Short mmCIF file of C-alpha atoms in Angstrom, two decimals:
data_model
loop_
_atom_site.label_atom_id
_atom_site.label_comp_id
_atom_site.label_asym_id
_atom_site.label_seq_id
_atom_site.Cartn_x
_atom_site.Cartn_y
_atom_site.Cartn_z
CA ARG J 1 115.52 31.74 -6.61
CA LYS J 2 113.55 34.93 -7.11
CA GLU J 3 112.22 36.63 -4.00
CA VAL J 4 108.70 36.69 -5.38
CA GLU J 5 107.51 34.26 -8.05
CA GLN J 6 104.34 34.15 -10.09
CA ASP J 7 103.05 32.04 -12.94
CA PRO J 8 103.12 34.48 -15.89
CA GLY J 9 100.06 32.89 -17.51
CA PRO J 10 98.16 33.90 -19.49
CA PHE J 11 95.08 32.56 -17.82
CA ASN J 12 92.31 32.60 -20.41
CA VAL J 13 88.89 32.25 -18.80
CA PRO J 14 85.29 32.85 -19.93
CA GLU J 15 83.12 35.50 -18.37
CA GLY J 16 81.57 34.30 -15.14
CA ALA J 17 84.37 31.88 -14.35
CA THR J 18 86.28 31.70 -11.10
CA VAL J 19 90.04 31.97 -11.38
CA ALA J 20 92.81 31.84 -8.81
CA PHE J 21 96.43 32.92 -8.86
CA ASN J 22 99.17 32.01 -6.45
CA CYS J 23 102.36 33.83 -5.64
CA THR J 24 105.26 32.39 -3.65
CA TYR J 25 107.83 34.36 -1.68
CA SER J 26 111.22 33.25 -0.41
CA ASN J 27 111.74 35.40 2.68
CA SER J 28 109.88 33.81 5.55
CA ALA J 29 110.15 37.02 7.56
CA SER J 30 108.17 39.04 5.01
CA GLN J 31 105.68 41.27 6.73
CA SER J 32 103.30 42.88 4.22
CA PHE J 33 101.59 41.54 1.15
CA PHE J 34 99.59 43.17 -1.61
CA TRP J 35 98.00 42.52 -4.95
CA TYR J 36 98.32 45.21 -7.62
CA ARG J 37 96.62 45.34 -10.98
CA GLN J 38 98.26 46.67 -14.13
CA ASP J 39 96.52 47.38 -17.44
CA CYS J 40 98.41 47.44 -20.74
CA ARG J 41 101.70 48.87 -19.42
CA LYS J 42 99.88 51.59 -17.52
CA GLU J 43 100.87 52.25 -13.95
CA PRO J 44 100.15 49.53 -11.41
CA LYS J 45 97.30 50.26 -9.03
CA LEU J 46 96.66 48.76 -5.64
CA LEU J 47 93.96 46.11 -5.80
CA MET J 48 94.02 44.95 -2.22
CA SER J 49 96.17 44.27 0.78
CA VAL J 50 96.48 40.69 2.01
CA TYR J 51 95.88 40.01 5.67
CA SER J 52 96.82 36.95 7.66
CA SER J 53 93.20 36.02 8.26
CA GLY J 54 92.30 36.43 4.60
CA ASN J 55 90.17 39.23 3.25
CA GLU J 56 87.50 39.83 0.68
CA ASP J 57 86.57 42.81 -1.44
CA GLY J 58 83.53 42.15 -3.56
CA ARG J 59 84.41 39.43 -6.06
CA PHE J 60 88.04 39.35 -4.95
CA THR J 61 89.42 37.24 -2.12
CA ALA J 62 93.02 37.31 -0.96
CA GLN J 63 94.66 34.80 1.35
CA LEU J 64 98.03 34.37 2.97
CA ASN J 65 99.63 31.05 3.85
CA ARG J 66 102.71 31.79 5.93
CA ALA J 67 103.60 28.14 6.50
CA SER J 68 103.90 27.51 2.76
CA GLN J 69 104.97 31.07 1.96
CA TYR J 70 102.42 31.96 -0.63
CA ILE J 71 99.58 34.36 -1.17
CA SER J 72 96.61 33.83 -3.41
CA LEU J 73 94.04 35.88 -5.25
CA LEU J 74 90.64 34.46 -6.15
CA ILE J 75 88.37 36.24 -8.60
CA ARG J 76 84.77 35.10 -8.78
CA ASP J 77 82.31 35.80 -11.59
CA SER J 78 85.04 37.14 -13.89
CA LYS J 79 84.24 40.21 -15.98
CA LEU J 80 85.78 41.31 -19.25
CA SER J 81 87.12 44.31 -17.36
CA ASP J 82 89.13 42.02 -15.09
CA SER J 83 91.51 41.37 -17.99
CA ALA J 84 94.85 42.72 -16.78
CA THR J 85 98.14 41.68 -15.24
CA TYR J 86 98.03 40.97 -11.52
CA LEU J 87 101.20 41.73 -9.58
CA CYS J 88 102.07 40.15 -6.28
CA VAL J 89 103.99 42.45 -3.94
CA VAL J 90 105.85 41.55 -0.77
CA THR J 91 107.59 43.72 1.81
CA PRO J 92 110.45 41.92 3.53
CA TYR J 93 110.75 42.33 7.28
CA ASN J 94 112.28 45.53 8.60
CA THR J 95 112.51 47.23 5.22
CA ASP J 96 110.47 49.74 3.30
CA LYS J 97 111.19 48.23 -0.09
CA LEU J 98 108.39 46.48 -1.91
CA ILE J 99 109.38 43.49 -4.03
CA PHE J 100 107.26 42.82 -7.09
CA GLY J 101 106.56 39.57 -8.84
CA THR J 102 106.64 39.63 -12.62
CA GLY J 103 102.88 39.37 -12.78
CA THR J 104 100.20 36.96 -13.95
CA ARG J 105 98.23 37.89 -17.03
CA LEU J 106 94.50 37.28 -17.03
CA GLN J 107 92.40 37.40 -20.18
CA VAL J 108 88.64 37.10 -19.77
CA PHE J 109 86.77 36.31 -22.98
CA PRO J 110 83.03 36.61 -23.80
CA ASP K 1 94.65 67.49 -8.74
CA ALA K 2 96.70 65.94 -5.98
CA GLY K 3 98.78 62.97 -6.97
CA ILE K 4 102.04 61.94 -8.50
CA THR K 5 103.11 63.16 -11.91
CA GLN K 6 105.97 62.15 -14.15
CA SER K 7 107.51 63.94 -17.08
CA PRO K 8 108.15 63.51 -19.87
CA ARG K 9 105.65 60.83 -20.85
CA TYR K 10 107.85 59.72 -23.75
CA LYS K 11 111.53 60.35 -24.40
CA ILE K 12 113.88 59.31 -27.19
CA THR K 13 117.57 59.92 -26.72
CA GLU K 14 120.92 58.71 -27.98
CA THR K 15 123.53 56.63 -26.25
CA GLY K 16 125.90 58.69 -24.14
CA ARG K 17 123.49 61.53 -23.49
CA GLN K 18 122.38 62.60 -20.06
CA VAL K 19 118.66 62.29 -19.43
CA THR K 20 116.62 63.38 -16.42
CA LEU K 21 113.18 61.99 -15.65
CA MET K 22 111.06 64.10 -13.36
CA CYS K 23 108.72 63.01 -10.60
CA HIS K 24 106.55 65.25 -8.46
CA GLN K 25 104.04 64.36 -5.74
CA THR K 26 101.57 66.57 -3.93
CA TRP K 27 100.76 64.28 -1.00
CA SER K 28 103.91 64.97 1.05
CA HIS K 29 104.59 61.24 1.33
CA SER K 30 107.97 60.58 2.90
CA TYR K 31 108.92 57.64 0.74
CA MET K 32 109.46 57.80 -2.99
CA PHE K 33 110.68 55.15 -5.40
CA TRP K 34 111.90 54.70 -8.94
CA TYR K 35 111.20 51.44 -10.76
CA ARG K 36 111.91 50.26 -14.27
CA GLN K 37 109.74 47.71 -15.99
CA ASP K 38 110.97 45.38 -18.70
CA LEU K 39 109.42 42.30 -20.25
CA GLY K 40 110.42 39.21 -18.33
CA HIS K 41 111.69 41.14 -15.33
CA GLY K 42 108.66 42.88 -14.00
CA LEU K 43 109.18 45.96 -11.87
CA ARG K 44 112.69 46.41 -10.52
CA LEU K 45 113.64 48.99 -7.93
CA ILE K 46 116.33 51.45 -9.03
CA TYR K 47 116.51 53.87 -6.10
CA TYR K 48 114.32 54.93 -3.27
CA SER K 49 114.20 57.75 -0.77
CA ALA K 50 112.93 57.76 2.79
CA ALA K 51 112.84 61.56 3.09
CA ALA K 52 114.43 64.69 1.69
CA ASP K 53 118.20 64.27 1.39
CA ILE K 54 118.00 60.53 2.12
CA THR K 55 118.36 58.14 -0.78
CA ASP K 56 119.34 54.51 -1.10
CA LYS K 57 120.09 52.02 -3.83
CA GLY K 58 117.63 49.44 -4.97
CA GLU K 59 118.13 46.33 -7.03
CA VAL K 60 119.47 47.93 -10.25
CA PRO K 61 121.09 51.32 -9.44
CA ASP K 62 124.06 51.25 -11.81
CA GLY K 63 124.03 54.06 -14.37
CA TYR K 64 121.45 56.10 -12.46
CA VAL K 65 121.64 59.02 -10.07
CA VAL K 66 118.88 60.45 -7.90
CA SER K 67 118.45 63.45 -5.67
CA ARG K 68 115.79 64.56 -3.23
CA SER K 69 116.35 68.15 -2.17
CA LYS K 70 112.63 68.64 -1.58
CA THR K 71 110.06 66.15 -0.31
CA GLU K 72 107.86 66.56 -3.36
CA ASN K 73 110.46 66.00 -6.07
CA PHE K 74 112.52 62.93 -6.87
CA PRO K 75 114.28 63.22 -10.23
CA LEU K 76 116.11 60.31 -11.81
CA THR K 77 119.14 61.00 -14.00
CA LEU K 78 120.79 58.68 -16.47
CA GLU K 79 124.30 60.07 -16.57
CA SER K 80 125.28 58.48 -19.89
CA ALA K 81 122.37 56.63 -21.41
CA THR K 82 122.87 53.13 -22.78
CA ARG K 83 120.56 51.00 -24.92
CA SER K 84 120.01 48.64 -22.00
CA GLN K 85 118.30 51.53 -20.22
CA THR K 86 115.49 51.52 -22.76
CA SER K 87 112.53 50.79 -20.53
CA VAL K 88 109.38 52.12 -18.93
CA TYR K 89 110.18 54.04 -15.76
CA PHE K 90 107.68 54.43 -12.94
CA CYS K 91 107.95 56.77 -10.02
CA ALA K 92 105.94 56.03 -6.90
CA SER K 93 105.31 57.36 -3.43
CA SER K 94 104.04 55.34 -0.52
CA GLU K 95 101.86 55.62 2.50
CA SER K 96 101.28 52.83 5.01
CA GLY K 97 103.25 50.49 2.82
CA LYS K 98 101.01 51.04 -0.21
CA LEU K 99 102.46 52.42 -3.42
CA PHE K 100 100.91 55.07 -5.63
CA PHE K 101 102.44 55.26 -9.08
CA GLY K 102 102.86 57.96 -11.66
CA SER K 103 101.82 57.28 -15.25
CA GLY K 104 105.32 56.31 -16.29
CA THR K 105 107.95 57.52 -18.73
CA GLN K 106 108.68 55.43 -21.78
CA LEU K 107 112.37 55.94 -22.57
CA SER K 108 114.05 54.76 -25.76
CA VAL K 109 117.82 54.97 -26.08
CA LEU K 110 118.98 54.67 -29.68
#
């Protein structure tokens, strides 16, 4: 089993739609969680950290479910510019290595 | 501008040749990382470094060598390039667990 797993998609949604991605992780002792965004094989960029209590940044909401070992990303009112690959990243306990999922591709159409 | 820069941006080489990919950061971050990205595998950690003169293997270190004589530089060397090393290589530095990536080097081994 991979340490971090994501549905590769693509998720094809119309503008204005709400879309959600999940990401599961295998190490129950994982301590830090992030969502990164990557455009067309450019470098990944940090989208947001994921906190235990859940957190929101504009149209984006991230949540962590430790019991079921998954994190989620919700995007409301999708824009064309949201089209990208979203990477789930997990830091196992007591390590400085970040483990990446293979990414979920989102395509927003007009 | 401050940041993390990689060179070259594109490189074509032949099997058996030695190739060095350069990475330079201006933030003085302690941690630096090398990832490769391939379709179907996502980002995989090759090597990382916690500080100058401290390096450690990641998930896929075979065929690669790194050094970190100065905090700001973290070159990656392919000692004898193979076709399986054709990939996009990303260097990154981190602060507070968050990664900041260079623009990547697209390497083709013929």
